[in-house]
Coordinates of C-alpha atoms in Angstrom, one line a residue:
Chain E
X420 CA 66.0 72.0 -158.4
X421 CA 68.7 74.0 -160.2
X422 CA 72.2 73.0 -160.4
X423 CA 73.1 76.2 -158.3
X424 CA 70.8 75.0 -155.4
X425 CA 72.1 71.4 -155.3
X426 CA 75.8 72.7 -155.5
X427 CA 75.5 74.6 -152.2
X428 CA 74.7 71.4 -150.1
X429 CA 77.2 72.0 -147.6
X430 CA 76.8 72.0 -143.9
X431 CA 75.2 75.2 -143.1
X432 CA 74.0 75.0 -139.7
X433 CA 72.1 78.4 -139.5
X434 CA 70.2 77.7 -142.6
X435 CA 69.1 73.9 -142.5
X436 CA 66.3 72.2 -143.7
X437 CA 64.3 70.3 -141.0
X438 CA 66.0 67.0 -140.1
X439 CA 65.3 64.1 -142.6
X440 CA 63.1 66.6 -145.1
X441 CA 65.6 65.7 -147.7
X442 CA 65.3 61.8 -146.6
X443 CA 61.6 62.2 -147.1
X444 CA 61.7 63.9 -150.5
X445 CA 64.1 61.1 -151.8
X446 CA 62.8 57.9 -150.0
X447 CA 59.4 58.4 -149.0
X448 CA 57.9 58.4 -145.5
X449 CA 58.2 54.5 -144.8
X450 CA 61.9 54.3 -145.5
X451 CA 62.7 57.5 -143.5
X452 CA 60.7 56.1 -140.4
X453 CA 61.1 52.4 -140.8
X454 CA 63.6 51.9 -138.0
X455 CA 61.6 54.4 -135.7
X456 CA 58.5 52.6 -136.2
X457 CA 59.9 49.1 -135.7
X458 CA 61.6 50.3 -132.3
X459 CA 58.4 52.0 -131.0
X460 CA 56.4 48.8 -132.1
X461 CA 59.0 46.4 -130.3
X462 CA 58.9 48.7 -127.1
X463 CA 55.0 48.6 -127.2
X464 CA 55.3 44.9 -128.0
X465 CA 57.4 44.0 -125.1
X466 CA 55.0 45.8 -122.8
X467 CA 52.2 44.0 -124.3
X468 CA 53.6 40.8 -123.7
X469 CA 53.7 41.7 -120.2
X470 CA 50.5 43.4 -120.0
X471 CA 48.0 40.5 -121.6
X472 CA 48.6 38.7 -118.2
X473 CA 47.0 41.5 -115.7
X474 CA 44.8 42.9 -118.4
X475 CA 43.2 40.0 -120.1
X476 CA 44.4 36.9 -117.9
X477 CA 46.6 35.7 -120.6
X478 CA 50.0 35.0 -119.3
X479 CA 52.7 35.1 -121.5
X480 CA 55.7 37.4 -119.5
X481 CA 55.3 37.5 -115.8
X482 CA 57.0 39.5 -113.6
X483 CA 58.9 43.0 -114.8
X484 CA 62.0 43.9 -116.8
X485 CA 63.8 43.1 -113.4
X486 CA 63.2 39.5 -113.6
X487 CA 60.4 37.5 -115.7
X488 CA 59.3 34.2 -116.7
X489 CA 58.1 33.8 -120.1
X490 CA 55.4 30.9 -120.8
X491 CA 56.5 29.5 -117.7
X492 CA 59.9 28.4 -119.2
X493 CA 62.1 31.2 -120.2
X494 CA 63.7 33.0 -117.3
X495 CA 65.1 36.5 -117.7
X496 CA 66.7 38.7 -115.2
X497 CA 68.5 41.9 -115.5
X498 CA 72.1 41.6 -115.0
X499 CA 72.7 44.9 -113.4
X500 CA 70.4 44.0 -110.9
X501 CA 72.1 40.7 -110.1
X502 CA 75.5 42.4 -110.0
X503 CA 74.0 44.7 -107.3
X504 CA 72.6 42.0 -105.5
X505 CA 76.0 40.0 -105.7
X506 CA 77.7 43.4 -104.4
X507 CA 75.1 43.1 -101.5
X508 CA 76.4 39.9 -100.7
X509 CA 73.4 37.7 -101.6
X510 CA 74.0 34.6 -103.6
X511 CA 71.3 34.2 -105.8
X512 CA 69.0 30.9 -106.7
X513 CA 69.7 29.4 -110.0
X514 CA 66.8 30.6 -111.5
X515 CA 68.0 34.3 -111.4
X516 CA 71.7 33.1 -112.3
X517 CA 70.4 31.6 -115.6
X518 CA 68.0 34.6 -116.3
X519 CA 71.1 36.9 -116.2
X520 CA 73.3 34.4 -118.1
X521 CA 70.7 34.3 -121.1
X522 CA 70.0 38.0 -121.0
X523 CA 74.0 38.5 -121.3
X524 CA 74.3 36.2 -124.0
X525 CA 71.8 37.6 -126.2
X526 CA 73.0 41.2 -125.7
X527 CA 76.6 40.4 -126.2
X528 CA 75.4 39.1 -129.7
X529 CA 72.8 41.5 -130.4
X530 CA 74.4 45.1 -129.1
X531 CA 73.9 45.6 -125.6
X532 CA 72.3 49.2 -125.9
X533 CA 69.4 47.6 -127.9
X534 CA 68.0 47.1 -124.6
X535 CA 67.9 51.1 -124.2
X536 CA 66.4 51.6 -127.8
X537 CA 64.1 48.6 -128.4
X538 CA 63.0 47.7 -124.8
X539 CA 63.3 50.6 -122.3
X540 CA 60.0 52.2 -121.6
X541 CA 62.1 55.3 -120.9
X542 CA 63.3 55.6 -124.2
X543 CA 60.2 57.2 -125.9
X544 CA 59.9 59.6 -122.6
X545 CA 63.5 60.7 -123.4
X546 CA 63.2 60.7 -127.0
X547 CA 60.0 63.0 -126.5
X548 CA 61.8 65.2 -124.4
X549 CA 64.6 65.8 -127.0
X550 CA 61.9 66.7 -129.7
X551 CA 60.5 69.2 -127.3
X552 CA 64.1 70.6 -126.5
X553 CA 64.8 70.8 -130.3
X554 CA 61.3 72.4 -130.9
X555 CA 62.1 74.8 -128.2
X556 CA 65.6 75.9 -129.5
X557 CA 67.1 75.3 -126.1
X558 CA 70.8 75.0 -125.6
X559 CA 72.4 71.8 -124.7
X560 CA 72.6 72.6 -120.8
X561 CA 74.4 70.6 -118.4
X562 CA 76.5 68.2 -120.6
X563 CA 78.5 65.7 -118.3
X564 CA 81.5 63.7 -119.3
X565 CA 80.8 60.6 -121.4
X566 CA 82.0 58.3 -118.7
X567 CA 79.8 59.5 -116.1
X568 CA 77.3 56.8 -116.5
X569 CA 79.9 54.5 -115.9
X570 CA 81.2 56.3 -112.7
X571 CA 77.4 56.1 -111.5
X572 CA 77.1 52.3 -112.4
X573 CA 80.4 51.9 -110.5
X574 CA 78.7 53.7 -107.5
X575 CA 75.9 52.0 -107.4
X576 CA 77.8 48.6 -107.1
X577 CA 79.8 50.0 -104.3
X578 CA 76.6 51.7 -102.5
X579 CA 75.1 48.3 -102.8
X580 CA 78.1 46.5 -101.0
X581 CA 78.4 49.5 -98.5
X582 CA 74.6 49.5 -97.7
X583 CA 73.7 45.8 -98.1
X584 CA 70.8 46.5 -100.3
X585 CA 70.1 46.7 -104.3
X586 CA 70.5 50.4 -104.1
X587 CA 69.5 51.6 -107.8
X588 CA 66.1 49.8 -107.4
X589 CA 65.0 52.3 -104.8
X590 CA 64.9 55.0 -107.8
X591 CA 65.1 53.0 -111.1
X592 CA 62.9 54.6 -113.3
X593 CA 62.7 51.6 -115.9
X594 CA 61.3 49.1 -113.3
X595 CA 59.3 51.3 -111.4
X596 CA 57.4 52.3 -114.8
X597 CA 56.8 48.5 -115.5
X598 CA 55.6 47.8 -111.8
X599 CA 53.5 51.0 -111.9
X600 CA 51.6 49.7 -115.3
X601 CA 51.7 46.2 -114.3
X602 CA 51.0 46.4 -110.8
X603 CA 49.6 50.1 -110.1
X604 CA 50.9 52.9 -108.4
X605 CA 50.8 56.5 -109.5
X606 CA 54.2 57.9 -108.3
X607 CA 56.1 56.5 -111.1
X608 CA 54.6 59.1 -113.3
X609 CA 56.5 61.7 -110.9
X610 CA 59.7 59.9 -111.9
X611 CA 58.9 59.7 -115.5
X612 CA 58.0 63.6 -115.5
X613 CA 61.3 64.4 -113.7
X614 CA 63.3 62.6 -116.4
X615 CA 61.3 64.3 -119.0
X616 CA 61.8 67.7 -117.6
X617 CA 65.5 67.4 -116.8
X618 CA 66.1 66.2 -120.4
X619 CA 64.2 69.1 -121.8
X620 CA 65.5 72.1 -119.5
X621 CA 68.5 70.9 -117.7
X622 CA 70.4 68.6 -119.9
X623 CA 69.9 67.6 -123.5
X624 CA 69.8 63.9 -123.6
X625 CA 70.9 63.9 -120.2
X626 CA 69.2 60.7 -118.6
X627 CA 69.6 57.9 -121.4
X628 CA 73.0 59.5 -123.0
X629 CA 75.0 60.4 -119.9
X630 CA 73.4 59.2 -116.7
X631 CA 71.4 55.9 -116.5
X632 CA 73.7 53.1 -115.1
X633 CA 71.6 50.5 -116.6
X634 CA 72.4 51.5 -120.1
X635 CA 76.1 51.4 -119.0
X636 CA 76.0 48.1 -118.1
X637 CA 74.4 47.1 -121.1
X638 CA 76.8 49.1 -123.3
X639 CA 79.4 47.1 -121.6
X640 CA 77.9 43.6 -122.2
X641 CA 77.3 44.6 -125.8
X642 CA 81.1 46.2 -126.2
X643 CA 82.0 43.4 -128.7
X644 CA 78.8 42.6 -129.9
X645 CA 78.0 41.2 -133.6
X646 CA 75.2 43.3 -134.7
X647 CA 76.3 46.7 -135.4
X648 CA 75.3 49.8 -138.0
X649 CA 77.8 50.2 -140.7
X650 CA 78.4 52.9 -143.3
X651 CA 79.3 51.0 -146.5
X652 CA 78.5 54.0 -148.8
X653 CA 80.2 56.8 -146.5
X654 CA 82.0 58.2 -149.8
X655 CA 78.4 59.1 -150.8
X656 CA 77.8 61.2 -147.4
X657 CA 76.9 65.3 -148.5
X658 CA 77.6 66.2 -144.9
X659 CA 73.8 67.1 -144.2
X660 CA 74.5 66.0 -140.6
X661 CA 71.0 64.8 -140.2
X662 CA 72.3 61.6 -138.6
X663 CA 74.0 63.6 -136.1
X664 CA 71.1 65.4 -135.2
X665 CA 69.1 62.3 -134.5
X666 CA 71.7 60.5 -132.9
X667 CA 71.7 60.1 -129.2
X668 CA 75.2 59.2 -129.0
X669 CA 76.5 61.5 -132.1
X670 CA 80.1 60.6 -131.1
X671 CA 79.8 56.9 -132.2
X672 CA 79.2 58.2 -135.6
X673 CA 82.4 59.9 -136.7
X674 CA 84.8 57.3 -136.8
X675 CA 82.8 55.1 -139.0
X676 CA 81.7 58.1 -141.3
X677 CA 84.6 60.2 -141.1
X678 CA 87.4 57.8 -140.4
X679 CA 88.3 56.9 -143.9
X680 CA 91.3 59.1 -144.1
X681 CA 92.5 57.7 -140.8
X682 CA 92.0 53.9 -142.1
X683 CA 89.1 53.1 -139.8
X684 CA 86.5 50.8 -140.9
X685 CA 83.1 51.8 -141.8
X686 CA 81.4 50.1 -138.7
X687 CA 80.1 52.1 -135.7
X688 CA 82.0 49.9 -133.0
X689 CA 81.3 52.4 -130.0
X690 CA 79.8 50.4 -127.4
X691 CA 77.6 53.8 -126.9
X692 CA 75.6 52.9 -129.9
X693 CA 72.2 52.0 -129.2
X694 CA 71.6 50.3 -132.9
X695 CA 68.4 52.6 -132.9
X696 CA 68.8 52.7 -136.5
X697 CA 67.8 56.3 -136.6
X698 CA 70.8 57.1 -138.7
X699 CA 69.8 54.5 -141.4
X700 CA 66.2 56.1 -141.6
X701 CA 67.3 59.9 -142.0
X702 CA 69.9 59.4 -144.6
X703 CA 68.9 60.7 -148.0
X704 CA 72.1 59.0 -149.6
X705 CA 71.4 55.6 -147.9
X706 CA 75.0 55.7 -146.0
X707 CA 74.1 53.2 -143.3
X708 CA 72.4 49.8 -142.8
X709 CA 72.3 47.2 -140.1
X710 CA 75.0 44.6 -140.6
X711 CA 77.7 42.7 -138.5
X712 CA 81.1 44.0 -137.0
X713 CA 83.1 42.4 -139.4
X714 CA 81.2 44.0 -142.5
X715 CA 84.0 46.3 -143.8
X716 CA 82.9 46.5 -147.4
X717 CA 82.8 49.9 -148.7
X718 CA 80.6 50.8 -151.9
X719 CA 82.1 53.5 -154.0
X720 CA 79.2 55.8 -155.2
X721 CA 78.5 56.6 -159.0
X722 CA 80.0 60.0 -159.2
X723 CA 77.0 62.3 -159.2
X724 CA 76.9 65.6 -161.1
X725 CA 77.1 67.8 -157.9
X726 CA 79.9 66.1 -156.8
X727 CA 81.8 66.5 -160.2
X728 CA 81.1 70.4 -160.2
X729 CA 82.1 71.1 -156.7
Chain P
X1410 CA 101.1 73.3 -123.4
X1411 CA 102.1 76.5 -121.5
X1412 CA 102.2 76.6 -117.8
X1413 CA 99.8 79.2 -116.0
X1414 CA 100.8 81.5 -113.2
X1415 CA 100.0 78.7 -110.7
X1416 CA 102.3 76.5 -112.4
X1417 CA 99.6 73.8 -113.3
X1418 CA 99.5 72.5 -116.8
X1419 CA 96.0 73.6 -118.4
X1420 CA 95.2 70.2 -119.6
X1421 CA 96.2 68.7 -115.8
X1422 CA 94.0 71.4 -114.4
X1423 CA 91.0 70.6 -116.7
X1424 CA 91.5 67.0 -115.6
X1425 CA 91.8 67.5 -112.0
X1426 CA 88.5 70.0 -112.2
X1427 CA 86.5 67.4 -114.2
X1428 CA 87.6 64.5 -111.9
X1429 CA 86.7 66.7 -108.7
X1430 CA 83.3 67.4 -110.3
X1431 CA 82.5 63.8 -111.0
X1432 CA 83.6 62.6 -107.5
X1433 CA 81.7 65.3 -105.8
X1434 CA 78.5 65.0 -107.9
X1435 CA 78.4 61.2 -107.5
X1436 CA 79.7 61.2 -103.8
X1437 CA 76.6 63.8 -103.0
X1438 CA 74.0 61.8 -104.9
X1439 CA 75.3 58.5 -103.5
X1440 CA 75.0 60.0 -100.2
X1441 CA 71.3 60.8 -100.6
X1442 CA 70.9 57.5 -102.1
X1443 CA 72.4 55.6 -99.2
X1444 CA 70.4 57.5 -96.7
X1445 CA 67.0 56.9 -98.9
X1446 CA 68.4 53.0 -98.7
X1447 CA 68.3 53.2 -95.0
X1448 CA 65.0 54.9 -94.4
X1449 CA 63.5 52.3 -97.2
X1450 CA 64.3 49.6 -94.4
X1451 CA 61.4 50.5 -92.5
X1452 CA 58.2 48.3 -92.5
X1453 CA 54.9 49.0 -91.5
X1454 CA 54.3 46.5 -88.7
X1455 CA 51.2 45.3 -90.5
X1456 CA 53.1 44.7 -93.7
X1457 CA 53.9 40.9 -93.5
X1458 CA 56.5 39.3 -95.7
X1459 CA 55.6 36.2 -97.9
X1460 CA 56.4 32.7 -96.5
X1461 CA 60.2 31.9 -96.5
X1462 CA 61.3 35.6 -96.7
X1463 CA 64.8 36.4 -95.5
X1464 CA 64.1 37.3 -91.9
X1465 CA 66.4 40.3 -91.7
X1466 CA 65.1 43.3 -93.5
X1467 CA 68.2 44.0 -95.1
X1468 CA 69.3 40.8 -96.2
X1469 CA 65.8 40.6 -97.9
X1470 CA 66.4 44.0 -99.7
X1471 CA 69.7 42.5 -100.8
X1472 CA 68.1 39.7 -102.6
X1473 CA 64.5 40.6 -103.6
X1474 CA 64.9 42.2 -107.3
X1475 CA 61.1 43.6 -106.8
X1476 CA 60.0 41.3 -109.9
X1477 CA 56.6 40.6 -108.5
X1478 CA 56.7 36.8 -109.5
X1479 CA 55.9 35.9 -105.9
X1480 CA 52.6 38.0 -106.4
X1481 CA 51.6 36.6 -109.7
X1482 CA 51.8 33.2 -108.4
X1483 CA 50.0 33.6 -105.5
X1484 CA 46.6 32.0 -106.1
X1485 CA 44.4 33.8 -103.4
X1486 CA 45.9 37.3 -104.5
X1487 CA 47.2 37.5 -101.0
X1488 CA 50.6 39.4 -102.0
X1489 CA 50.7 42.9 -102.9
X1490 CA 53.9 44.6 -104.9
X1491 CA 54.3 47.7 -102.7
X1492 CA 54.1 51.0 -104.9
X1493 CA 56.4 53.8 -105.1
X1494 CA 55.5 56.1 -102.3
X1495 CA 53.4 53.5 -100.5
X1496 CA 55.2 53.5 -97.3
X1497 CA 53.9 50.2 -96.2
X1498 CA 57.3 48.4 -97.3
X1499 CA 60.2 49.3 -99.8
X1500 CA 59.0 50.0 -103.1
X1501 CA 58.4 47.2 -105.4
X1502 CA 58.8 44.5 -102.5
X1503 CA 55.9 42.2 -101.8
X1504 CA 54.0 42.1 -98.4
X1505 CA 50.6 41.2 -97.6
X1506 CA 48.1 42.9 -94.8
X1507 CA 46.7 39.9 -92.8
X1508 CA 43.4 41.6 -92.0
X1509 CA 42.7 42.0 -95.9
X1510 CA 44.0 38.8 -97.4
X1511 CA 45.8 36.5 -94.9
X1512 CA 48.1 33.7 -96.0
X1513 CA 46.2 30.8 -97.2
X1514 CA 49.1 28.3 -96.4
X1515 CA 49.5 26.5 -99.7
X1516 CA 51.1 23.0 -99.4
X1517 CA 53.5 23.6 -102.4
X1518 CA 54.3 27.1 -101.5
X1519 CA 54.0 28.7 -105.0
X1520 CA 55.1 32.3 -104.1
X1521 CA 58.5 30.7 -102.9
X1522 CA 59.0 28.5 -106.0
X1523 CA 58.3 31.7 -108.1
X1524 CA 61.2 33.6 -106.5
X1525 CA 64.0 33.6 -109.0
X1526 CA 66.5 34.7 -106.4
X1527 CA 65.9 33.2 -103.1
X1528 CA 64.7 36.4 -101.3
X1529 CA 61.9 33.5 -100.4
X1530 CA 64.1 30.9 -99.3
X1531 CA 63.8 27.8 -101.2
X1532 CA 64.9 25.7 -98.5
X1533 CA 61.5 26.2 -97.0
X1534 CA 59.2 22.8 -98.0
X1535 CA 57.1 22.6 -95.3
X1536 CA 54.4 25.8 -95.1
X1537 CA 54.0 24.8 -91.3
X1538 CA 57.6 25.7 -90.9
X1539 CA 57.1 29.2 -92.4
X1540 CA 57.4 31.9 -90.0
X1541 CA 56.1 35.2 -91.6
X1542 CA 55.5 36.9 -88.0
X1543 CA 53.4 35.6 -85.2
X1544 CA 49.9 36.3 -83.6
X1545 CA 49.5 38.1 -80.5
X1546 CA 46.4 38.6 -78.4
X1547 CA 47.1 42.5 -78.4
X1548 CA 43.8 43.5 -76.5
X1549 CA 42.5 41.0 -73.9
X1550 CA 40.3 43.8 -72.4
X1551 CA 38.1 43.6 -75.9
X1552 CA 38.6 39.8 -76.9
X1553 CA 35.1 38.3 -76.3
X1554 CA 36.6 35.1 -74.9
X1555 CA 38.6 36.9 -72.4
X1556 CA 35.3 38.6 -71.2
X1557 CA 34.0 35.1 -70.8
X1558 CA 32.1 34.7 -73.8
X1559 CA 32.5 31.9 -76.4
X1560 CA 33.8 33.2 -79.6
X1561 CA 36.6 30.8 -80.2
X1562 CA 36.8 32.2 -83.9
X1563 CA 40.6 32.7 -84.1
X1564 CA 41.1 29.4 -82.6
X1565 CA 38.8 27.6 -85.0
X1566 CA 40.2 29.1 -88.2
X1567 CA 43.7 28.5 -87.1
X1568 CA 45.4 26.1 -89.7
X1569 CA 47.5 24.7 -87.0
X1570 CA 44.8 24.6 -84.1
X1571 CA 45.5 23.1 -80.8
X1572 CA 49.2 23.9 -81.7
X1573 CA 49.7 27.4 -82.6
X1574 CA 46.3 28.4 -80.8
X1575 CA 45.1 26.7 -77.6
X1576 CA 42.2 27.6 -75.4
X1577 CA 43.4 27.7 -71.7
X1578 CA 40.7 27.2 -69.3
X1579 CA 40.6 29.7 -66.4
X1580 CA 38.2 30.7 -63.7
X1581 CA 36.0 33.4 -64.5
X1582 CA 36.4 35.7 -61.5
X1583 CA 33.6 38.1 -62.6
X1584 CA 30.6 35.7 -62.4
X1585 CA 32.7 33.3 -59.9
X1586 CA 30.9 30.4 -61.3
X1587 CA 32.0 30.1 -65.0
X1588 CA 35.0 29.4 -67.2
X1589 CA 37.0 31.4 -69.5
X1590 CA 38.7 30.1 -72.5
X1591 CA 41.6 32.4 -73.0
X1592 CA 42.8 32.1 -76.7
X1593 CA 46.9 31.4 -76.1
X1594 CA 49.3 31.9 -79.0
X1595 CA 52.3 29.4 -79.3
X1596 CA 54.9 31.1 -81.2
X1597 CA 56.9 27.7 -81.8
X1598 CA 53.9 26.5 -83.8
X1599 CA 52.5 29.8 -85.5
X1600 CA 53.5 30.4 -88.9
X1601 CA 52.1 34.1 -89.0
X1602 CA 49.5 33.5 -91.8
X1603 CA 47.2 35.9 -90.2
X1604 CA 44.0 34.0 -90.7
X1605 CA 43.1 34.8 -87.0
X1606 CA 43.6 38.3 -87.1
X1607 CA 41.6 38.3 -90.4
X1608 CA 38.5 36.4 -88.8
X1609 CA 38.5 38.2 -85.6
X1610 CA 34.7 39.5 -85.2
X1611 CA 35.7 42.7 -83.6
X1612 CA 35.8 45.9 -85.8
X1613 CA 39.4 46.1 -84.9
X1614 CA 41.2 42.8 -84.4
X1615 CA 42.1 41.7 -80.8
X1616 CA 44.6 39.4 -82.2
X1617 CA 47.2 40.5 -84.6
X1618 CA 49.9 39.2 -86.5
X1619 CA 53.3 41.1 -85.8
X1620 CA 56.9 40.9 -87.4
X1621 CA 58.8 38.5 -84.9
X1622 CA 61.2 41.1 -83.8
X1623 CA 57.9 43.1 -82.4
X1624 CA 56.1 40.2 -81.2
X1625 CA 59.0 38.1 -79.4
X1626 CA 60.8 38.7 -76.3
X1627 CA 64.3 37.1 -76.0
X1628 CA 65.4 35.1 -72.9
X1629 CA 68.8 36.1 -71.6
X1630 CA 71.6 33.6 -72.8
X1631 CA 72.6 32.8 -69.0
X1632 CA 69.2 32.4 -67.9
X1633 CA 68.6 29.0 -66.6
X1634 CA 65.1 27.6 -65.7
X1635 CA 65.6 25.6 -62.5
X1636 CA 62.6 23.1 -63.2
X1637 CA 64.2 22.1 -66.5
X1638 CA 67.8 21.8 -65.1
X1639 CA 66.6 19.6 -62.3
X1640 CA 64.9 17.3 -64.9
X1641 CA 67.8 17.1 -67.2
X1642 CA 70.1 16.3 -63.9
X1643 CA 67.5 13.6 -63.0
X1644 CA 67.8 15.0 -59.7
X1645 CA 68.4 18.2 -57.5
X1646 CA 71.3 20.1 -58.8
X1647 CA 72.9 20.6 -55.5
X1648 CA 73.0 17.5 -53.4
X1649 CA 71.6 17.6 -50.1
X1650 CA 69.5 20.4 -50.6
X1651 CA 66.2 18.7 -50.3
X1652 CA 63.8 21.0 -48.8
X1653 CA 63.5 24.3 -47.0
X1654 CA 65.3 24.5 -43.7
X1655 CA 62.9 24.0 -40.5
X1656 CA 62.3 27.6 -39.5
X1657 CA 59.7 26.9 -36.9
X1658 CA 60.4 27.8 -33.6
X1659 CA 61.3 24.9 -31.0
X1660 CA 58.0 24.1 -29.3
X1661 CA 58.5 25.0 -25.8
X1662 CA 59.4 22.1 -23.6

């Protein structure tokens, strides 16, 4: 690379290199895809824990993501499901209450929306949809307001209260996919396909980042979580915008990455962050890493030639 | 911010617009979902809920999180988790079809124990007290016992034999000299397990388990059965009325 070529590294959206191309050159394949691969392994691993029972007769986790029993000792229950049940005026047995309490405690600590990026089976679907959307060069389409999913979440609770039944379960694609895989049923494919095509053609990142009330609920649970993505080397950012391109909730990056002037800490504190770690992967300057919410340390970069010449 | 000709601040206008859009969108989707929720309360009459299931369908759907733990812990694979679009019962909820696999009435009721939410009531400890439905002899014209034969299979397989199903002996009018042993269900003892329906030898069962609201009548609250009242009262309710009045004409003198 010539100096001239390097010095033009400024955001130029028209003539951008493919996302993460530079990170891959600088860091290699593994470091550029580490968190993505770990995340896919986590999603598949959770499903595998459920599947060993019905497929091989080795029961590790019974039930579905709605409510489960691990090794006949650990009960887990989806808190949003239980909230709807309460709104429908059913007081549950202790087992479900305990299960929900454990789930809430875990995600309150480890960032609520890690459920979305590390567990939920719909995430690979919408990630794939986003990839297709990008390849086709489609425009964003319908982009509902950021608080839409909260509105939907509240609407589900109100509807549960009005109808007296757990309303979102009628269409919940997350549990429908798990039930289909574990207990059978083909119609869930239709539901998954609907979300896929909705995300490709109607609304870029429409379902997971704008509408899903389960994600909204987990976001609220983890609003003050300990585990966070931080940007200690934000001063090294070269404005390539790759992190924005891969982030499913791009608005969460700005305060941490660009907030130095406003005195904001280099920590992604927004509850919408799914802690997927994709920004860590694709950054050639290693700006981001996983840490905790009180980690406000900043690393001053060694001045590089191109910065000096700019 | 400048004012438009309508006198509405543009920021305020944008806010009102997006608020209206949100409320209208969620309202429309919510109405459709609520309608769908109503329709999902319908359940096929041969889809029987597990023991201890909350009797009111809506109450059951407020409690069941559709996790399938009851299905997993059923040792006889009796229970099925309704699949999306399966139309037997609300998607993801458990049921069984008695003619396929009836409930074996386990003493320890593992399905109820597995239920995390109490959609299957944990207060059910004695399986004989379960009321999943009740058996009804729906077609006496084809029942072999009614025809005067000694099939008796439904009676023999009944786990609550001689209480839930008895054989009532009647005169066989057709032959004029035989008895008929009529299978008779007593709903106060029938758990609705469905073993009778499963074992009926006919190609289509003559005895079927039905949900209680289809199988049972309800006596009017104000009805009194004279013979019971008389017993409670240890004697006639209206004193002085012992028998019927004498209506025979007086014998001519």
